[in-house]
């Protein structure tokens, strides 16, 4: 698995109970933008996410959060993700 540790720079997000823990896409509120910095997922899921355009360096915007999932805009497309999948995407502020 690929793991990238990031510093804690999301001012609009509640503090993470684990100091200096990586931020994951599932923690972002609707309307926020970020840049994907890594994918922490099994190989098959990682390849699926890459095929959807969710790759490191790509900008994403959380369009809506509903129930157990969210919809993000990435590269001109909209992608619906369950929260467990979104948790595997590591992000950093800025788009």
Tab-separated table of N, CA and C in Angstrom:
chain	number	residue	atom	x	y	z
A	1	UNK	N	0.828	-1.182	0.000
A	1	UNK	CA	0.000	0.000	0.000
A	1	UNK	C	0.870	1.242	0.000
A	2	UNK	N	0.396	2.259	-0.660
A	2	UNK	CA	1.091	3.541	-0.711
A	2	UNK	C	0.554	4.435	0.392
A	3	UNK	N	1.433	4.965	1.225
A	3	UNK	CA	1.025	5.882	2.293
A	3	UNK	C	1.845	7.147	2.178
A	4	UNK	N	1.164	8.279	2.211
A	4	UNK	CA	1.838	9.567	2.205
A	4	UNK	C	1.352	10.322	3.429
A	5	UNK	N	2.273	10.787	4.248
A	5	UNK	CA	1.934	11.534	5.452
A	5	UNK	C	2.022	13.014	5.130
A	6	UNK	N	0.976	13.745	5.472
A	6	UNK	CA	0.905	15.170	5.175
A	6	UNK	C	0.781	15.971	6.452
A	7	UNK	N	1.164	17.235	6.380
A	7	UNK	CA	0.960	18.073	7.557
A	7	UNK	C	-0.495	18.509	7.629
A	8	UNK	N	-0.883	19.042	8.748
A	8	UNK	CA	-2.267	19.359	9.061
A	8	UNK	C	-2.562	20.810	8.669
A	9	UNK	N	-3.037	21.075	7.439
A	9	UNK	CA	-3.220	22.446	6.971
A	9	UNK	C	-4.661	22.794	6.606
A	10	UNK	N	-5.640	22.012	7.005
A	10	UNK	CA	-7.026	22.313	6.672
A	10	UNK	C	-7.640	23.186	7.753
A	11	UNK	N	-7.637	24.489	7.524
A	11	UNK	CA	-8.159	25.421	8.525
A	11	UNK	C	-9.665	25.271	8.699
A	12	UNK	N	-10.388	24.926	7.627
A	12	UNK	CA	-11.845	24.855	7.701
A	12	UNK	C	-12.343	23.533	8.267
A	13	UNK	N	-11.444	22.607	8.521
A	13	UNK	CA	-11.842	21.304	9.014
A	13	UNK	C	-11.633	21.218	10.514
A	14	UNK	N	-12.453	20.425	11.199
A	14	UNK	CA	-12.232	20.249	12.631
A	14	UNK	C	-10.891	19.578	12.864
A	15	UNK	N	-10.254	19.837	14.000
A	15	UNK	CA	-8.958	19.229	14.258
A	15	UNK	C	-9.047	17.709	14.280
A	16	UNK	N	-8.010	17.079	13.792
A	16	UNK	CA	-7.937	15.633	13.769
A	16	UNK	C	-7.502	15.156	15.147
A	17	UNK	N	-8.198	14.190	15.721
A	17	UNK	CA	-7.817	13.723	17.044
A	17	UNK	C	-6.428	13.085	17.069
A	18	UNK	N	-5.984	12.559	15.941
A	18	UNK	CA	-4.641	11.999	15.857
A	18	UNK	C	-3.729	13.080	15.296
A	19	UNK	N	-2.784	13.532	16.083
A	19	UNK	CA	-1.884	14.601	15.648
A	19	UNK	C	-1.137	14.214	14.381
A	20	UNK	N	-1.096	15.150	13.456
A	20	UNK	CA	-0.372	15.000	12.193
A	20	UNK	C	-0.813	13.796	11.369
A	21	UNK	N	-2.029	13.320	11.557
A	21	UNK	CA	-2.525	12.215	10.745
A	21	UNK	C	-2.848	12.730	9.346
A	22	UNK	N	-2.688	11.905	8.336
A	22	UNK	CA	-3.029	12.333	6.980
A	22	UNK	C	-4.510	12.649	6.868
A	23	UNK	N	-4.856	13.595	6.035
A	23	UNK	CA	-6.261	13.920	5.777
A	23	UNK	C	-6.750	13.031	4.650
A	24	UNK	N	-7.966	12.573	4.791
A	24	UNK	CA	-8.552	11.766	3.734
A	24	UNK	C	-9.750	12.506	3.148
A	25	UNK	N	-10.077	12.172	1.924
A	25	UNK	CA	-11.141	12.855	1.197
A	25	UNK	C	-12.475	12.768	1.924
A	26	UNK	N	-12.727	11.688	2.625
A	26	UNK	CA	-14.008	11.525	3.323
A	26	UNK	C	-14.209	12.539	4.444
A	27	UNK	N	-13.164	13.225	4.879
A	27	UNK	CA	-13.270	14.198	5.971
A	27	UNK	C	-13.591	15.612	5.488
A	28	UNK	N	-13.534	15.852	4.186
A	28	UNK	CA	-13.775	17.200	3.664
A	28	UNK	C	-15.258	17.541	3.640
A	29	UNK	N	-15.605	18.774	4.003
A	29	UNK	CA	-17.007	19.200	3.911
A	29	UNK	C	-17.378	19.532	2.462
A	30	UNK	N	-18.664	19.526	2.175
A	30	UNK	CA	-19.144	19.886	0.832
A	30	UNK	C	-18.672	21.293	0.485
A	31	UNK	N	-18.258	21.484	-0.758
A	31	UNK	CA	-17.800	22.781	-1.226
A	31	UNK	C	-16.298	22.977	-1.123
A	32	UNK	N	-15.599	22.100	-0.423
A	32	UNK	CA	-14.156	22.284	-0.274
A	32	UNK	C	-13.385	21.651	-1.427
A	33	UNK	N	-12.212	22.211	-1.681
A	33	UNK	CA	-11.347	21.733	-2.757
A	33	UNK	C	-10.024	21.272	-2.176
A	34	UNK	N	-9.415	20.301	-2.829
A	34	UNK	CA	-8.139	19.768	-2.378
A	34	UNK	C	-7.418	19.143	-3.570
A	35	UNK	N	-6.186	18.755	-3.326
A	35	UNK	CA	-5.386	18.068	-4.328
A	35	UNK	C	-5.058	16.684	-3.762
A	36	UNK	N	-5.244	15.656	-4.580
A	36	UNK	CA	-4.943	14.290	-4.148
A	36	UNK	C	-3.432	14.127	-4.038
A	37	UNK	N	-2.995	13.624	-2.899
A	37	UNK	CA	-1.564	13.427	-2.696
A	37	UNK	C	-1.175	11.957	-2.678
A	38	UNK	N	-2.137	11.076	-2.530
A	38	UNK	CA	-1.829	9.651	-2.540
A	38	UNK	C	-3.063	8.800	-2.374
A	39	UNK	N	-2.891	7.512	-2.624
A	39	UNK	CA	-3.987	6.550	-2.503
A	39	UNK	C	-3.518	5.430	-1.588
A	40	UNK	N	-4.265	5.198	-0.524
A	40	UNK	CA	-3.950	4.162	0.452
A	40	UNK	C	-5.014	3.084	0.327
A	41	UNK	N	-4.868	2.224	-0.683
A	41	UNK	CA	-5.889	1.221	-0.970
A	41	UNK	C	-5.238	-0.017	-1.576
A	42	UNK	N	-5.933	-1.143	-1.515
A	42	UNK	CA	-5.433	-2.341	-2.187
A	42	UNK	C	-5.269	-2.092	-3.688
A	43	UNK	N	-4.432	-2.873	-4.302
A	43	UNK	CA	-4.069	-2.665	-5.710
A	43	UNK	C	-5.274	-2.538	-6.646
A	44	UNK	N	-6.233	-3.436	-6.520
A	44	UNK	CA	-7.392	-3.420	-7.417
A	44	UNK	C	-8.192	-2.122	-7.283
A	45	UNK	N	-8.448	-1.684	-6.058
A	45	UNK	CA	-9.180	-0.436	-5.840
A	45	UNK	C	-8.357	0.759	-6.316
A	46	UNK	N	-7.057	0.740	-6.054
A	46	UNK	CA	-6.186	1.826	-6.505
A	46	UNK	C	-6.262	1.982	-8.025
A	47	UNK	N	-6.218	0.862	-8.754
A	47	UNK	CA	-6.312	0.928	-10.216
A	47	UNK	C	-7.667	1.442	-10.677
A	48	UNK	N	-8.726	1.062	-9.968
A	48	UNK	CA	-10.071	1.557	-10.306
A	48	UNK	C	-10.163	3.068	-10.117
A	49	UNK	N	-9.622	3.562	-8.999
A	49	UNK	CA	-9.638	5.007	-8.731
A	49	UNK	C	-8.798	5.760	-9.765
A	50	UNK	N	-7.660	5.215	-10.119
A	50	UNK	CA	-6.835	5.852	-11.152
A	50	UNK	C	-7.586	5.911	-12.481
A	51	UNK	N	-8.327	4.854	-12.798
A	51	UNK	CA	-9.122	4.822	-14.022
A	51	UNK	C	-10.247	5.843	-14.033
A	52	UNK	N	-10.705	6.238	-12.856
A	52	UNK	CA	-11.750	7.261	-12.747
A	52	UNK	C	-11.169	8.675	-12.761
A	53	UNK	N	-9.842	8.783	-12.857
A	53	UNK	CA	-9.197	10.100	-12.889
A	53	UNK	C	-8.780	10.609	-11.528
A	54	UNK	N	-8.908	9.780	-10.507
A	54	UNK	CA	-8.536	10.173	-9.151
A	54	UNK	C	-7.090	9.737	-8.904
A	55	UNK	N	-6.155	10.553	-9.341
A	55	UNK	CA	-4.748	10.207	-9.185
A	55	UNK	C	-3.983	11.342	-8.519
A	56	UNK	N	-2.847	11.026	-7.901
A	56	UNK	CA	-2.064	12.057	-7.220
A	56	UNK	C	-1.778	13.257	-8.116
A	57	UNK	N	-1.955	14.440	-7.536
A	57	UNK	CA	-1.754	15.687	-8.268
A	57	UNK	C	-3.030	16.273	-8.843
A	58	UNK	N	-4.074	15.487	-8.918
A	58	UNK	CA	-5.350	15.934	-9.491
A	58	UNK	C	-6.146	16.735	-8.466
A	59	UNK	N	-6.790	17.803	-8.923
A	59	UNK	CA	-7.652	18.613	-8.062
A	59	UNK	C	-9.028	17.967	-7.952
A	60	UNK	N	-9.607	18.008	-6.759
A	60	UNK	CA	-10.954	17.492	-6.536
A	60	UNK	C	-11.752	18.506	-5.737
A	61	UNK	N	-13.049	18.515	-5.975
A	61	UNK	CA	-13.951	19.365	-5.202
A	61	UNK	C	-15.108	18.491	-4.737
A	62	UNK	N	-15.411	18.575	-3.452
A	62	UNK	CA	-16.541	17.820	-2.898
A	62	UNK	C	-17.811	18.595	-3.241
A	63	UNK	N	-18.650	18.016	-4.082
A	63	UNK	CA	-19.882	18.675	-4.513
A	63	UNK	C	-21.014	18.459	-3.518
A	64	UNK	N	-21.145	17.236	-3.021
A	64	UNK	CA	-22.201	16.962	-2.051
A	64	UNK	C	-21.862	15.740	-1.219
A	65	UNK	N	-22.410	15.732	-0.026
A	65	UNK	CA	-22.267	14.609	0.897
A	65	UNK	C	-23.676	14.105	1.182
A	66	UNK	N	-23.892	12.817	1.011
A	66	UNK	CA	-25.206	12.238	1.264
A	66	UNK	C	-25.048	10.871	1.899
A	67	UNK	N	-25.661	10.686	3.032
A	67	UNK	CA	-25.646	9.375	3.682
A	67	UNK	C	-24.241	8.825	3.844
A	68	UNK	N	-24.005	7.696	3.224
A	68	UNK	CA	-22.713	7.021	3.333
A	68	UNK	C	-21.817	7.264	2.132
A	69	UNK	N	-21.958	8.428	1.479
A	69	UNK	CA	-21.138	8.692	0.314
A	69	UNK	C	-21.009	10.163	0.018
A	70	UNK	N	-20.256	10.436	-1.027
A	70	UNK	CA	-20.101	11.813	-1.478
A	70	UNK	C	-19.889	11.833	-2.977
A	71	UNK	N	-20.118	12.999	-3.560
A	71	UNK	CA	-19.909	13.201	-4.994
A	71	UNK	C	-18.819	14.243	-5.129
A	72	UNK	N	-17.813	13.928	-5.960
A	72	UNK	CA	-16.711	14.855	-6.177
A	72	UNK	C	-16.599	15.188	-7.657
A	73	UNK	N	-16.090	16.377	-7.924
A	73	UNK	CA	-15.775	16.782	-9.289
A	73	UNK	C	-14.275	16.600	-9.464
A	74	UNK	N	-13.902	15.936	-10.540
A	74	UNK	CA	-12.491	15.718	-10.839
A	74	UNK	C	-12.306	15.713	-12.353
A	75	UNK	N	-11.463	16.600	-12.842
A	75	UNK	CA	-11.163	16.649	-14.268
A	75	UNK	C	-12.362	16.750	-15.182
A	76	UNK	N	-13.367	17.528	-14.830
A	76	UNK	CA	-14.545	17.692	-15.680
A	76	UNK	C	-15.593	16.605	-15.518
A	77	UNK	N	-15.374	15.652	-14.649
A	77	UNK	CA	-16.330	14.571	-14.402
A	77	UNK	C	-16.818	14.626	-12.967
A	78	UNK	N	-17.928	13.962	-12.732
A	78	UNK	CA	-18.440	13.790	-11.374
A	78	UNK	C	-18.316	12.320	-11.029
A	79	UNK	N	-17.831	12.054	-9.829
A	79	UNK	CA	-17.635	10.679	-9.388
A	79	UNK	C	-18.278	10.515	-8.017
A	80	UNK	N	-19.118	9.484	-7.871
A	80	UNK	CA	-19.726	9.169	-6.580
A	80	UNK	C	-18.869	8.115	-5.895
A	81	UNK	N	-18.559	8.353	-4.623
A	81	UNK	CA	-17.724	7.440	-3.849
A	81	UNK	C	-18.395	7.128	-2.525
A	82	UNK	N	-18.281	5.872	-2.085
A	82	UNK	CA	-18.729	5.571	-0.728
A	82	UNK	C	-17.657	6.095	0.221
A	83	UNK	N	-18.008	6.283	1.484
A	83	UNK	CA	-17.079	6.890	2.440
A	83	UNK	C	-15.828	6.049	2.662
A	84	UNK	N	-15.948	4.739	2.611
A	84	UNK	CA	-14.783	3.879	2.802
A	84	UNK	C	-13.774	4.068	1.669
A	85	UNK	N	-14.259	4.198	0.448
A	85	UNK	CA	-13.367	4.443	-0.685
A	85	UNK	C	-12.758	5.834	-0.596
A	86	UNK	N	-13.570	6.829	-0.249
A	86	UNK	CA	-13.067	8.195	-0.127
A	86	UNK	C	-12.001	8.293	0.969
A	87	UNK	N	-12.114	7.461	1.979
A	87	UNK	CA	-11.131	7.456	3.064
A	87	UNK	C	-9.748	7.012	2.570
A	88	UNK	N	-9.696	6.257	1.506
A	88	UNK	CA	-8.414	5.777	0.981
A	88	UNK	C	-7.668	6.844	0.166
A	89	UNK	N	-8.346	7.948	-0.164
A	89	UNK	CA	-7.715	9.030	-0.927
A	89	UNK	C	-7.154	10.068	0.022
A	90	UNK	N	-5.850	10.236	0.022
A	90	UNK	CA	-5.176	11.253	0.864
A	90	UNK	C	-5.145	12.565	0.092
A	91	UNK	N	-5.453	13.653	0.794
A	91	UNK	CA	-5.537	14.944	0.135
A	91	UNK	C	-4.778	16.016	0.930
A	92	UNK	N	-4.441	17.089	0.230
A	92	UNK	CA	-3.833	18.257	0.844
A	92	UNK	C	-4.579	19.490	0.353
A	93	UNK	N	-4.556	20.565	1.102
A	93	UNK	CA	-5.318	21.764	0.725
A	93	UNK	C	-4.850	22.339	-0.598
A	94	UNK	N	-5.763	23.047	-1.235
A	94	UNK	CA	-5.450	23.712	-2.499
A	94	UNK	C	-5.891	22.891	-3.682
A	95	UNK	N	-6.188	23.582	-4.771
A	95	UNK	CA	-6.642	22.861	-5.956
A	95	UNK	C	-5.931	23.322	-7.187
